[in-house]
Structure formats: C-alpha cells, structure tokens
XYZ file of C-alpha atoms in Angstrom:
500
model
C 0.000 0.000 0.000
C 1.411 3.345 -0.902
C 2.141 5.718 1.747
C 1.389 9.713 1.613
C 5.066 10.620 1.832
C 6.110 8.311 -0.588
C 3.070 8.728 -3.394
C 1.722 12.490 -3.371
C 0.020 12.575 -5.991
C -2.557 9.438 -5.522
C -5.645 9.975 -5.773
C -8.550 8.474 -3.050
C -9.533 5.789 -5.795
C -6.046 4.940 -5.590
C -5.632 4.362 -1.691
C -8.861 2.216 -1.811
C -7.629 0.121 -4.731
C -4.260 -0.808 -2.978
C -5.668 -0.799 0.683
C -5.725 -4.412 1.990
C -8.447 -6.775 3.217
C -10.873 -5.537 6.306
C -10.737 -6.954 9.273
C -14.326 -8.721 8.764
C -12.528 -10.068 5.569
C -9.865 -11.624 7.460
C -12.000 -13.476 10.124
C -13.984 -15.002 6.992
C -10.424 -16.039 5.339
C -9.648 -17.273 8.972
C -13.218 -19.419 9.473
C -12.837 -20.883 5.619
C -9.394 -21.549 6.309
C -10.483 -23.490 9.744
C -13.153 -25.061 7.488
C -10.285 -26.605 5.411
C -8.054 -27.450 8.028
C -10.679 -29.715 9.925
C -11.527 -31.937 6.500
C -7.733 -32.594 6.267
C -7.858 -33.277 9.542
C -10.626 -35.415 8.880
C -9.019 -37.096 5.820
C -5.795 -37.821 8.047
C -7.513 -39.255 10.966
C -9.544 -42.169 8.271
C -6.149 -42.420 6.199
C -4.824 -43.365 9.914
C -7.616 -45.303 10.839
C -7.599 -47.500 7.695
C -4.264 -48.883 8.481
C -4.397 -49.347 11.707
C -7.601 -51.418 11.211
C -5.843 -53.338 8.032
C -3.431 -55.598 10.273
C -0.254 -54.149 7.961
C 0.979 -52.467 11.315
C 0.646 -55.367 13.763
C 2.560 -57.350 11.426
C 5.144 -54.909 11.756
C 4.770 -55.149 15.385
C 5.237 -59.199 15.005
C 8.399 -58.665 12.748
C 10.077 -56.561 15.320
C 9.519 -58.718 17.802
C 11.004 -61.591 15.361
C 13.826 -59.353 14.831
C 15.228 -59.138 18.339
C 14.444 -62.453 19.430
C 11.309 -61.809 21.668
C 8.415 -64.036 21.893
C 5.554 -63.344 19.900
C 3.698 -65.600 21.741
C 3.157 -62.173 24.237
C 1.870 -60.561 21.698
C -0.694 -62.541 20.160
C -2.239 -63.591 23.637
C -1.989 -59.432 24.400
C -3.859 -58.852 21.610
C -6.766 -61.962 21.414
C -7.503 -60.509 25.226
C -8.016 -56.755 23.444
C -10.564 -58.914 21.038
C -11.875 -61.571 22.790
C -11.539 -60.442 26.523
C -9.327 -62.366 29.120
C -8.954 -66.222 29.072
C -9.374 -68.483 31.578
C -6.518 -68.909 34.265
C -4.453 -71.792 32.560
C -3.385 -74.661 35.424
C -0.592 -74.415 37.468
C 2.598 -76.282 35.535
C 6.208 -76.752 36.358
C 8.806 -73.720 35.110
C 9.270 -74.017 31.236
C 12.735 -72.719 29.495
C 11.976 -69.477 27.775
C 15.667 -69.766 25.828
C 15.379 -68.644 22.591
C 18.142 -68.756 19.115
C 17.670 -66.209 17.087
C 17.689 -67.386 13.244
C 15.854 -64.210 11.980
C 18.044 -61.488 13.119
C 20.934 -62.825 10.987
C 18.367 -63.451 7.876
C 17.898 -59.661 7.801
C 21.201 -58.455 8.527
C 22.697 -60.620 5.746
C 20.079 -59.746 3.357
C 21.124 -55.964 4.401
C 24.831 -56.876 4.186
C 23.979 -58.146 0.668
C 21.948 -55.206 -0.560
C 24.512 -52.907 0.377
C 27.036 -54.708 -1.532
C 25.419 -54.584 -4.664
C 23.910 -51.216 -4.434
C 26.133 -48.875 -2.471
C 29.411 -49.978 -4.061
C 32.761 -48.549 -2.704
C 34.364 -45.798 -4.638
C 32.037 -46.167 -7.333
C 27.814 -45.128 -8.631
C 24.918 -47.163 -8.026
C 23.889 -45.360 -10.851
C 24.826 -44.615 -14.423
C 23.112 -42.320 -17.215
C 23.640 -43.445 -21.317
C 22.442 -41.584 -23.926
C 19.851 -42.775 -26.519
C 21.977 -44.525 -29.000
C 19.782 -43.203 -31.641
C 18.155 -39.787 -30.639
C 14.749 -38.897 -33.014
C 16.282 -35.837 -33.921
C 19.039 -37.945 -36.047
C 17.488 -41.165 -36.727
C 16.437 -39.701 -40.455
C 20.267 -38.851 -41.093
C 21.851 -42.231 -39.785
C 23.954 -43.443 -42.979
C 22.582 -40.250 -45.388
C 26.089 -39.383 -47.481
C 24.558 -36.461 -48.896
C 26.094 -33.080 -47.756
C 24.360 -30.954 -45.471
C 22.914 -27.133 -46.528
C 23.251 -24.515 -43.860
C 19.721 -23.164 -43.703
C 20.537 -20.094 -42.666
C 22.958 -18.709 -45.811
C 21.849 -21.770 -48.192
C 25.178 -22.855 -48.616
C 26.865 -26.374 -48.017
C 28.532 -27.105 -44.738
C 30.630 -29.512 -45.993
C 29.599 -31.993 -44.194
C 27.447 -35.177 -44.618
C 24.475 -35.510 -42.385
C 25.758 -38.903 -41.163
C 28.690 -36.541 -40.217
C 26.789 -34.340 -38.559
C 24.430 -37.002 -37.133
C 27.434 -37.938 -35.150
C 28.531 -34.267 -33.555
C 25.000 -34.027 -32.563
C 24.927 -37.716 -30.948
C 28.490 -37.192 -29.351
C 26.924 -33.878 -27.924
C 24.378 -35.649 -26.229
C 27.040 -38.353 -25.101
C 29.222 -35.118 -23.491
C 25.725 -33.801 -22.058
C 24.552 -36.465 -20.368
C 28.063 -37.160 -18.521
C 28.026 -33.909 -17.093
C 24.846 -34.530 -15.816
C 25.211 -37.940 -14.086
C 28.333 -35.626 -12.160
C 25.738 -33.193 -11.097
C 23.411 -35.968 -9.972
C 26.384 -37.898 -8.195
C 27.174 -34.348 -6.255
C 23.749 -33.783 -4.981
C 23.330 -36.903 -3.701
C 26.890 -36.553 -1.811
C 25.200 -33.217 -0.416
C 21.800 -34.378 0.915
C 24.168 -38.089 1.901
C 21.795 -40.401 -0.145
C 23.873 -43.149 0.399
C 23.207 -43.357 4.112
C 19.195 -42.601 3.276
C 19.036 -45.418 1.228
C 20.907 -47.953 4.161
C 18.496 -46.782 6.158
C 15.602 -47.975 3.838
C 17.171 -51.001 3.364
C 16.968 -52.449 6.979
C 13.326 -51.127 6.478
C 12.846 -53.248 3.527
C 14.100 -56.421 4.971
C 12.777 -56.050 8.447
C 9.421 -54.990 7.800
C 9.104 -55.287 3.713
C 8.802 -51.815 2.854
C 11.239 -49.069 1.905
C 9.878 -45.426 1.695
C 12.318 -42.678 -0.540
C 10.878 -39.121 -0.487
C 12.246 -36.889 -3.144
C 13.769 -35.341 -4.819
C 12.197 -32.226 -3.229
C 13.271 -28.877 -3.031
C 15.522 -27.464 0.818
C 16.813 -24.365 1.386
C 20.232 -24.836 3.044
C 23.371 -22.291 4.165
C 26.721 -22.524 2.264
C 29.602 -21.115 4.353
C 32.605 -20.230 1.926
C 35.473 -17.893 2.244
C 36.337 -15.220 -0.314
C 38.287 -12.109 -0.244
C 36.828 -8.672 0.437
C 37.720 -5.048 -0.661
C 40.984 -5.305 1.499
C 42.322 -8.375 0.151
C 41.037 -10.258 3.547
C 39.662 -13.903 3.745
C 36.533 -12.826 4.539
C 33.418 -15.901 5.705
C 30.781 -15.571 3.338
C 27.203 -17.888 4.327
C 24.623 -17.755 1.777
C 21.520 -19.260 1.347
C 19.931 -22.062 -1.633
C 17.604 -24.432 -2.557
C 19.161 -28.005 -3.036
C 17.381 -31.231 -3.978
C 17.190 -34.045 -1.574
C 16.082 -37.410 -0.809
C 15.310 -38.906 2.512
C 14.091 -42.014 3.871
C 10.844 -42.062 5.585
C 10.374 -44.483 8.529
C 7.425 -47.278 6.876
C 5.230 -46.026 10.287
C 5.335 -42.681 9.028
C 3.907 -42.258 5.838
C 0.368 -43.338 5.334
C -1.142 -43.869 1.593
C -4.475 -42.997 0.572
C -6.872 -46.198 1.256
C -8.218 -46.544 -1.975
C -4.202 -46.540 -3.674
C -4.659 -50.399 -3.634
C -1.238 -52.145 -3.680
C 0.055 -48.947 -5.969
C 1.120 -45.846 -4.004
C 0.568 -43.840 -6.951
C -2.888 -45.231 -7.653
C -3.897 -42.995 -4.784
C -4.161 -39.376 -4.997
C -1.327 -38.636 -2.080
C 0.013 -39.156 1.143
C 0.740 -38.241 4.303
C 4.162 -38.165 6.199
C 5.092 -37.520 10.042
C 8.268 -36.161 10.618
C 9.514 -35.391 14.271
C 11.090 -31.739 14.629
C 12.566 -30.152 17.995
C 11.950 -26.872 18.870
C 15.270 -25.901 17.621
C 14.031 -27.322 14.397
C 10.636 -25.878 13.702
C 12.081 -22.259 14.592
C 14.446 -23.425 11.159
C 11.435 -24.183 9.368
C 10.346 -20.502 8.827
C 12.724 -19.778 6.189
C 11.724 -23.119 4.276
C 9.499 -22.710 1.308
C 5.924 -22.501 2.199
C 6.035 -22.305 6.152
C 4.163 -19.310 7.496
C 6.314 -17.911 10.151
C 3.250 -15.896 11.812
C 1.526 -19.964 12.319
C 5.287 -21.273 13.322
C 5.564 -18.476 16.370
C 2.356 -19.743 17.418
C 2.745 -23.098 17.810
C 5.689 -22.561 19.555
C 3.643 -20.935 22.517
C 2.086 -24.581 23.092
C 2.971 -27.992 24.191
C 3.327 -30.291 21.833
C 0.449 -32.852 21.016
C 0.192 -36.580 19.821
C -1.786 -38.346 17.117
C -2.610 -41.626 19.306
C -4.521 -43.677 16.350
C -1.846 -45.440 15.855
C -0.804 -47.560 18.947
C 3.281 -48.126 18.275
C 5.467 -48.656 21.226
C 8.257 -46.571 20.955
C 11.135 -44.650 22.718
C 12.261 -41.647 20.690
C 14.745 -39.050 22.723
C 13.002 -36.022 23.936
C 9.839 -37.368 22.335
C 7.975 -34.999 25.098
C 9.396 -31.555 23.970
C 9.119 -32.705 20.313
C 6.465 -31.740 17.634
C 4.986 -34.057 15.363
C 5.284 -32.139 11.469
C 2.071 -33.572 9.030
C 3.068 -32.761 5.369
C 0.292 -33.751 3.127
C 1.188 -34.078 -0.612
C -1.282 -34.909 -2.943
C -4.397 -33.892 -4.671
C -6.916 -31.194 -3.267
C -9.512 -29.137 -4.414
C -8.418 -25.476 -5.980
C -10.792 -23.980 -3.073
C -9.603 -25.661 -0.601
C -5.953 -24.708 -1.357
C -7.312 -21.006 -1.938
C -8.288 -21.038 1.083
C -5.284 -22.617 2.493
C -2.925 -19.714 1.217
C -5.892 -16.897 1.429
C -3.883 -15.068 3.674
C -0.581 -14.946 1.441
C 0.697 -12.141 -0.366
C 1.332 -14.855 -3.417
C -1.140 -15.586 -5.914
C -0.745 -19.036 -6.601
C -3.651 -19.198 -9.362
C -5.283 -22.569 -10.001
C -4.105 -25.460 -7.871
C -5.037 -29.164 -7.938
C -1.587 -31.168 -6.396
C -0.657 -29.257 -3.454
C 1.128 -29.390 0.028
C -0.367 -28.852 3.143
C 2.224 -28.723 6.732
C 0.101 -29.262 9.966
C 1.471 -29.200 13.565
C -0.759 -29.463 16.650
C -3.831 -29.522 14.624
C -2.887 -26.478 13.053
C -1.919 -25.146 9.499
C 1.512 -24.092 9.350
C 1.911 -23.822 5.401
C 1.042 -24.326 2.135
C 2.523 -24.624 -0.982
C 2.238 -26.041 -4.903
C 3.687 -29.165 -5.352
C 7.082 -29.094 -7.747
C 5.596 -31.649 -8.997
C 4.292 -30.858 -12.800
C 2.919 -34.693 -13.836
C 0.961 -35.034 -10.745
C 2.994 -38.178 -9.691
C 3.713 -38.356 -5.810
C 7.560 -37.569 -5.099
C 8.025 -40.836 -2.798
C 9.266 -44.434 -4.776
C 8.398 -47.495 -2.658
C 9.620 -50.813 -2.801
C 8.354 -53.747 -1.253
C 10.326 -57.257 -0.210
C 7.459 -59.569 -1.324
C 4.838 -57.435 -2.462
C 1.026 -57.615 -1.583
C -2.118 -57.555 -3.424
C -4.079 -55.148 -1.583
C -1.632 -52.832 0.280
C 1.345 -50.834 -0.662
C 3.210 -52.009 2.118
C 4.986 -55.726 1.748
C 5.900 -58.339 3.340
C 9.770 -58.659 5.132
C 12.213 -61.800 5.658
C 10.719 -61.975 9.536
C 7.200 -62.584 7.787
C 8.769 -65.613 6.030
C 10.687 -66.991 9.215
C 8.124 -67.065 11.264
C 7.420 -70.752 11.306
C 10.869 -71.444 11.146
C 11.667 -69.432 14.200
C 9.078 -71.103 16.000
C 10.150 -74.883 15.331
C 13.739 -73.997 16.134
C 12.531 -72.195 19.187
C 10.412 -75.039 20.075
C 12.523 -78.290 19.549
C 15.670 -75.892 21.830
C 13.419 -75.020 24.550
C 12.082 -78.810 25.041
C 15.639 -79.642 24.773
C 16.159 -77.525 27.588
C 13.105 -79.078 29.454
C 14.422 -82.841 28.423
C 17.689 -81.672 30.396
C 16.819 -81.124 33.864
C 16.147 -85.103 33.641
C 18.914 -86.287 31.869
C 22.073 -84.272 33.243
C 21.851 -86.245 36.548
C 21.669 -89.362 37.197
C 18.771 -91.690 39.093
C 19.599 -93.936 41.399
C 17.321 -97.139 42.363
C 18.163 -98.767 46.372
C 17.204 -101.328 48.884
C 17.423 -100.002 52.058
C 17.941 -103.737 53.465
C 21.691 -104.402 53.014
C 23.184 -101.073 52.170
C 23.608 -98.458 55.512
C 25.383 -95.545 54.892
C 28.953 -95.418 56.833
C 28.233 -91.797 58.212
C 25.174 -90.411 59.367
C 22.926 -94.073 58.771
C 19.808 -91.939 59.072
C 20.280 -89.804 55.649
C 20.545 -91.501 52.131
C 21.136 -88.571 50.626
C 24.413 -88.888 47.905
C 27.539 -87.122 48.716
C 30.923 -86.920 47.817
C 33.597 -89.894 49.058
C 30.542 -91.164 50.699
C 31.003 -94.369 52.067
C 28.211 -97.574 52.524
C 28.200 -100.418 53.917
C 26.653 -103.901 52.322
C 25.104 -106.934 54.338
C 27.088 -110.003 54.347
C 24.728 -111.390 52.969
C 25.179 -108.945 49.587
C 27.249 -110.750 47.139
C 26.718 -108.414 44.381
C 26.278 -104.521 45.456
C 24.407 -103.951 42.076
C 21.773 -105.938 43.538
C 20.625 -103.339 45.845
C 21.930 -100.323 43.989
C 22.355 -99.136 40.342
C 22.074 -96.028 38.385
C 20.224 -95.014 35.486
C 20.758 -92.528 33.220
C 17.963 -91.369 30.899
C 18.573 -90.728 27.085
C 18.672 -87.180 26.440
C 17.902 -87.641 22.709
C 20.503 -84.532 21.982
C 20.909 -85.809 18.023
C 16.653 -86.178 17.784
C 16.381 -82.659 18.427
C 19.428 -81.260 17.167
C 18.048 -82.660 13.664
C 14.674 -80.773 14.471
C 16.549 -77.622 14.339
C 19.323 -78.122 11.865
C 15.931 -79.206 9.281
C 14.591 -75.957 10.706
C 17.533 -73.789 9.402
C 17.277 -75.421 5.987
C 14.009 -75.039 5.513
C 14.443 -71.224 6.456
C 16.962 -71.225 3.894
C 14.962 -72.411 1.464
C 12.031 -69.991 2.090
C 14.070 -67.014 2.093
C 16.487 -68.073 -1.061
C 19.140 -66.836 1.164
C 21.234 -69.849 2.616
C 24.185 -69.215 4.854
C 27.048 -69.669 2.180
C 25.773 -66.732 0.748
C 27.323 -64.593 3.638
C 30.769 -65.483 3.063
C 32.500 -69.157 2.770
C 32.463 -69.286 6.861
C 28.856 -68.856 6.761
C 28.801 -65.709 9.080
C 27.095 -62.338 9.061
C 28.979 -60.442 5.795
C-alpha cells in the first residue's frame, strides 16, 4: 500500500484500490481456512484409521519382535484378550525354558549386508546415465552421405548428415556425462547413500522401503572469499538443493483406496519429528508461514494416538509431530489454504499442506508438474491389496518357531537327563556316616550286608537318554528349511557362513 510521503500525488480511488483486506474479511479467510483445516484433519484421521484397522501395522509389530528375538507368543495372547476379553486362568505347571536362538536377526542383517554390496558400491555409482543410441532428432540422417545445406545462408557445410548425425549424438554423449556428475554431487550433499541404508533395513525387516524426493531445501553454504581489502573474509549464503530422505514405513500413510500402488492414490501423508530448535528453522523453508510457526511454539506439543506403536524416541515430550500432506486437493480448498498470502498461486489441484498441533503451518504447490507423488516405494514380497509388503521376519516365522520349540524342550528334556537316578534297597546297604540320611555325597562311604554278594543288587544307576541328536536334527531341518524360504542360505554370507 502506498504511503502519503512516498506517493503524493494518488488519488482516493487509488488508496482504496491498494488498501488491503478488512478486518471482517480476514476473520472469513480465517473461518474458511479453519473449514479446510478440519476436512484434512478429517481425511488424516480415516487415512490413519484405515491402516491401523488393516493388520499391515501389527505385522510390523510381530516382525520386530522376530527381529530381536522376543516371543511373539506375548503378543498374540496381548492382543486376542483386546478382542476376545481375558482367558481363563491356565493350570498351574512346572517352570518351562523361555531360551530362545535367534535365526531371523541374521536373515535380515545378511540380506542388508547383501543389498549394500550390490547397491552402495565402494568408490564407485549405483547409478549410471547413457544416452539414446539413436536420438529422433538424427534417426532420419543415420547413414545419409549427402552433404548438409546450412539453412541459414543456403550454402553447403561440408559436411554429410551422417557426419553431422554424429557431432549431434556425441553432444548428447558429453551432455549427459556432465549430468550424471551433477546428480552424483547432490546426492553426496543431501548423503543419499546413508538414506538409502536406512531404507534397506526397512525393507528387509518390515518389507517396505519409503524414498521421499527429490524435493526442493533451502540450506546455508559457508565459503570464504576475499573482500575489498584483500582479507579472507566468511561468506554464508543461502539455496535451494534437492534431496532425498528415507521415511520411517510407520510414518507415511497412503491414501486407502491406492490399492497395492502408491501412486494409484491421490497422495500421502508423512510424520516427521522436529525439535523446537528445528521448527524455529522451518520458517525460512518454502511454504512455512512464520506468523503460524511463532504460534505453535507458545504450546505444548500434542500426539496423534490412532496409531498404537510402542516406541522410545529421545526427547519425544518436547518434540512436535510435522504432518506434510502431498497430494491432490480441491483449488478452493488450497485457496483457502494460502488466502492469507501475499502470493497468488492461481489454479491449484496437487498441493502441500504442513500441519502441527492440529494447526496449518503452510502451504505450498507441489514441484511436482505430472501429478505423480515424489516418494518411490519398494516392497520385499509385495502384496495384493496394500502398498506395504511383506519382510524376511514374515517368512521366518514358522521357522523361528520350530527352532525355538525343539531348543526349549531340549532344555526341558535336560533337567532329567544331566543327573543321574539312582534305584536302592534299604535292606543291606547303611550308609557309613550319618545311617539316618541316604542322601548322595561326595567320598561317601556304605556299607553292604554279608549277605550282599553283588552290590548292584541293591543299587544301580540309570541314566535317561537325552535324545541330543533327535532334536538337534529338528533344528538343523529348521535352518534349511528357512533357507529355502528365504532363497538366502548361509554360504551366501561369506564361505564361513557368518554375518557379511
């Protein structure tokens, strides 16, 4: 809005023409905006709902479990007393070994091992970039002799179009070098490589890895360069990079009707924890509203408890939970979302949306021009009606529970078979010490009737078979069957059969 000292000669039309919205226009912006918010709240909370209800994340719950070795038995009997109520007392029986071997954990982490191996490689891309080997704009002059005319002076180049088929071809080739260099340095910046172990362990463990990006970040350079007076002087400046991150599987929820396709659906949302020291950073990102930032700032922070994931995160307390919905929406809904901007962002269908304590902190166009979400998913062993797969503890399961099974009555067997039993007369055998107590000591002496011509008549031991080789077999048929199910066997790991 112009200002008297600035703009003397403006007329009254003129001040009423730049003069902003009322105050009544405001509170409607702010009630339509509130509108809009609680629908995407709305939207969240069924897109929540849905998943929790599908079973995906108490398999993930089972697979963690798996992972470290716990029993899962726990959690199945937890959860059957949630549906069916609590079950009758069982009856009293003796102490039971609760030993467990692991066979799962080292499934995943040589699956992990393996993956990294193949696509992290030292010193060298997981990627490469090749030009078309014959680009549409040449395919006409592949093997044409004929000289060339320069169309702009009608004269001959000297040169054959095959000739020049090839410069234009080879320019490509030098084109798309330099740009596989550019890709390799961004992902050094935004450290892709350690994104993509990350999704790894998430796509062995619980069958689904999650990449988000590449999306836009503004981030400080600090360089040195030297001023007017020849002085190293520290220069920090400020610019948008791409970047990639890996989104923890319980984090990112996909529309419900998306099927077993992500991008079936029309977007997504994604939790990310920020600190306070964080969220104050987020005000010079793209599309965060300071003003809505400072605000939530005043308040202590608040859960979304749909979802019913035991976890421990570090200062989880004094940490906010950041909702970034990408995806489709309605152009009056987004107008409404960004009503209060200075920006006119005209028309938009495939927007972004940043919540935090139930409340709108930004909004923004998507970078995204085809409408396709910017998140690739993979899955382990994929499923037919969810986006989210199936890992290697989903697979070892049964395994897991013979081995743990046949070891644990192994256990059992041994409290009987480690010592020995011993069958007695008391007529003709006294003890030499204490004749009252038959109890079996150490360089304990007896003493046999006269009338005993064979001690083994009135005593003998007995040990019971421990049938070590019966159950060892249980378990070593265990392990190759896991092997077989997983299409991972041991060898794979390295000739000693260990963890690579």
């Amino acid at each position: 809005m112009n200002s008297l000292g600035t703009d003397m000669g403006a007329t009254e039309t003129d001040y009423e023409e730049d003069e902003g919205p009322t105050h009544e226009e405001v509170e409607a912006m702010r009630l339509k905006r509130q509108a809009v918010l609680s629908d995407i709240l709305a939207m969240r909370g069924r897109w929540i709902e849905y998943r929790l209800n599908s079973g995906v994340e108490e398999r993930w719950r089972k697979a963690t479990r798996l992972y470290f070795g716990a029993d899962i038995g726990k959690v199945n009997d937890f959860t059957e007393t949630l549906k069916s109520g609590p079950a009758r007392k069982p009856a009293a029986t003796q102490n039971r070994s609760k030993v467990s071997i692991n066979i799962v954990r080292p499934k995943v982490d040589q699956a992990v091992s393996r993956l990294c191996e193949i696509m992290l490689p030292i010193n060298d891309s997981n990627f490469g970039l090749d030009a078309t080997p014959v680009a549409d704009a040449v395919a006409d002059m592949v093997g044409d002799k004929r000289p060339t005319i320069d169309p702009a002076t009608g004269q001959p180049t000297g040169f054959t179009a095959e000739v020049e088929a090839e410069a234009i071809s080879q320019a490509a080739r030098n084109s798309v070098e330099k740009h596989e260099k550019v890709i390799q340095d961004q992902h050094a910046e935004c450290s892709y490589d350690a994104q993509l172990r990350l999704a790894m362990e998430d796509y062995c463990r619980l069958g689904t890895m999650i990449i988000e990006g590449p999306m836009p970040q503004s981030v400080q350079v600090v360089r040195w360069a030297p001023g007017s007076d020849g002085q190293m002087r520290k220069i920090i400046e400020s610019k948008v990079n791409p970047v990639s991150r890996r989104r923890d599987p319980w984090d990112v929820w996909f529309s419900p009707d998306c099927g077993n396709d992500h991008q079936r659906g029309g977007g997504y949302w994604v939790r990310i924890m920020v600190s306070r020291k964080e969220l104050r950073r987020l005000k010079e990102q793209p599309g965060f509203s300071a003003e809505d930032i400072e605000s939530v700032l005043k308040e202590s922070p608040t859960r979304v408890t749909a979802e019913s994931r035991t976890k421990t995160v570090v200062n989880r307390d004094s940490s906010y939970e950041l909702f970034v919905y990408h995806g489709e929406i309605e152009p009056e809904q987004f107008a409404s979302c960004t009503a209060l901007d200075d920006e006119d962002h005209g028309e938009v269908e495939f927007g972004i949306v940043m919540i935090i304590n139930n409340k709108m902190v930004g909004a923004m166009p998507s970078w995204i021009d085809d409408g396709k979400l910017p998140v690739s998913v993979a899955c382990y062993r994929a499923t037919d009606d969810s986006p989210y797969g199936l890992g290697i503890p989903d697979e070892q399961e049964d395994q897991q529970a013979v081995v743990q099974g046949a070891w644990r009555q192994l256990m059992d067997h041994g409290r009987y078979t480690v010592g020995t039993q011993f069958v007695m007369r008391r007529k003709g055998l006294t003890p030499a010490t204490n004749p009252g107590s038959y109890q079996f000591e150490p360089n304990r002496m007896w003493l046999a009737d006269d009338s005993v011509s064979d001690v083994r008549q009135v005593m003998t031991a007995i040990d019971v078979p421990s049938h070590l080789g019966d159950y060892l077999n249980i378990v070593k048929a265990a392990m190759e069957y896991a092997d077989v199910e997983s299409n991972m066997p041991q060898m794979l790991s390295g000739s000693g059969g260990g963890n690579a």
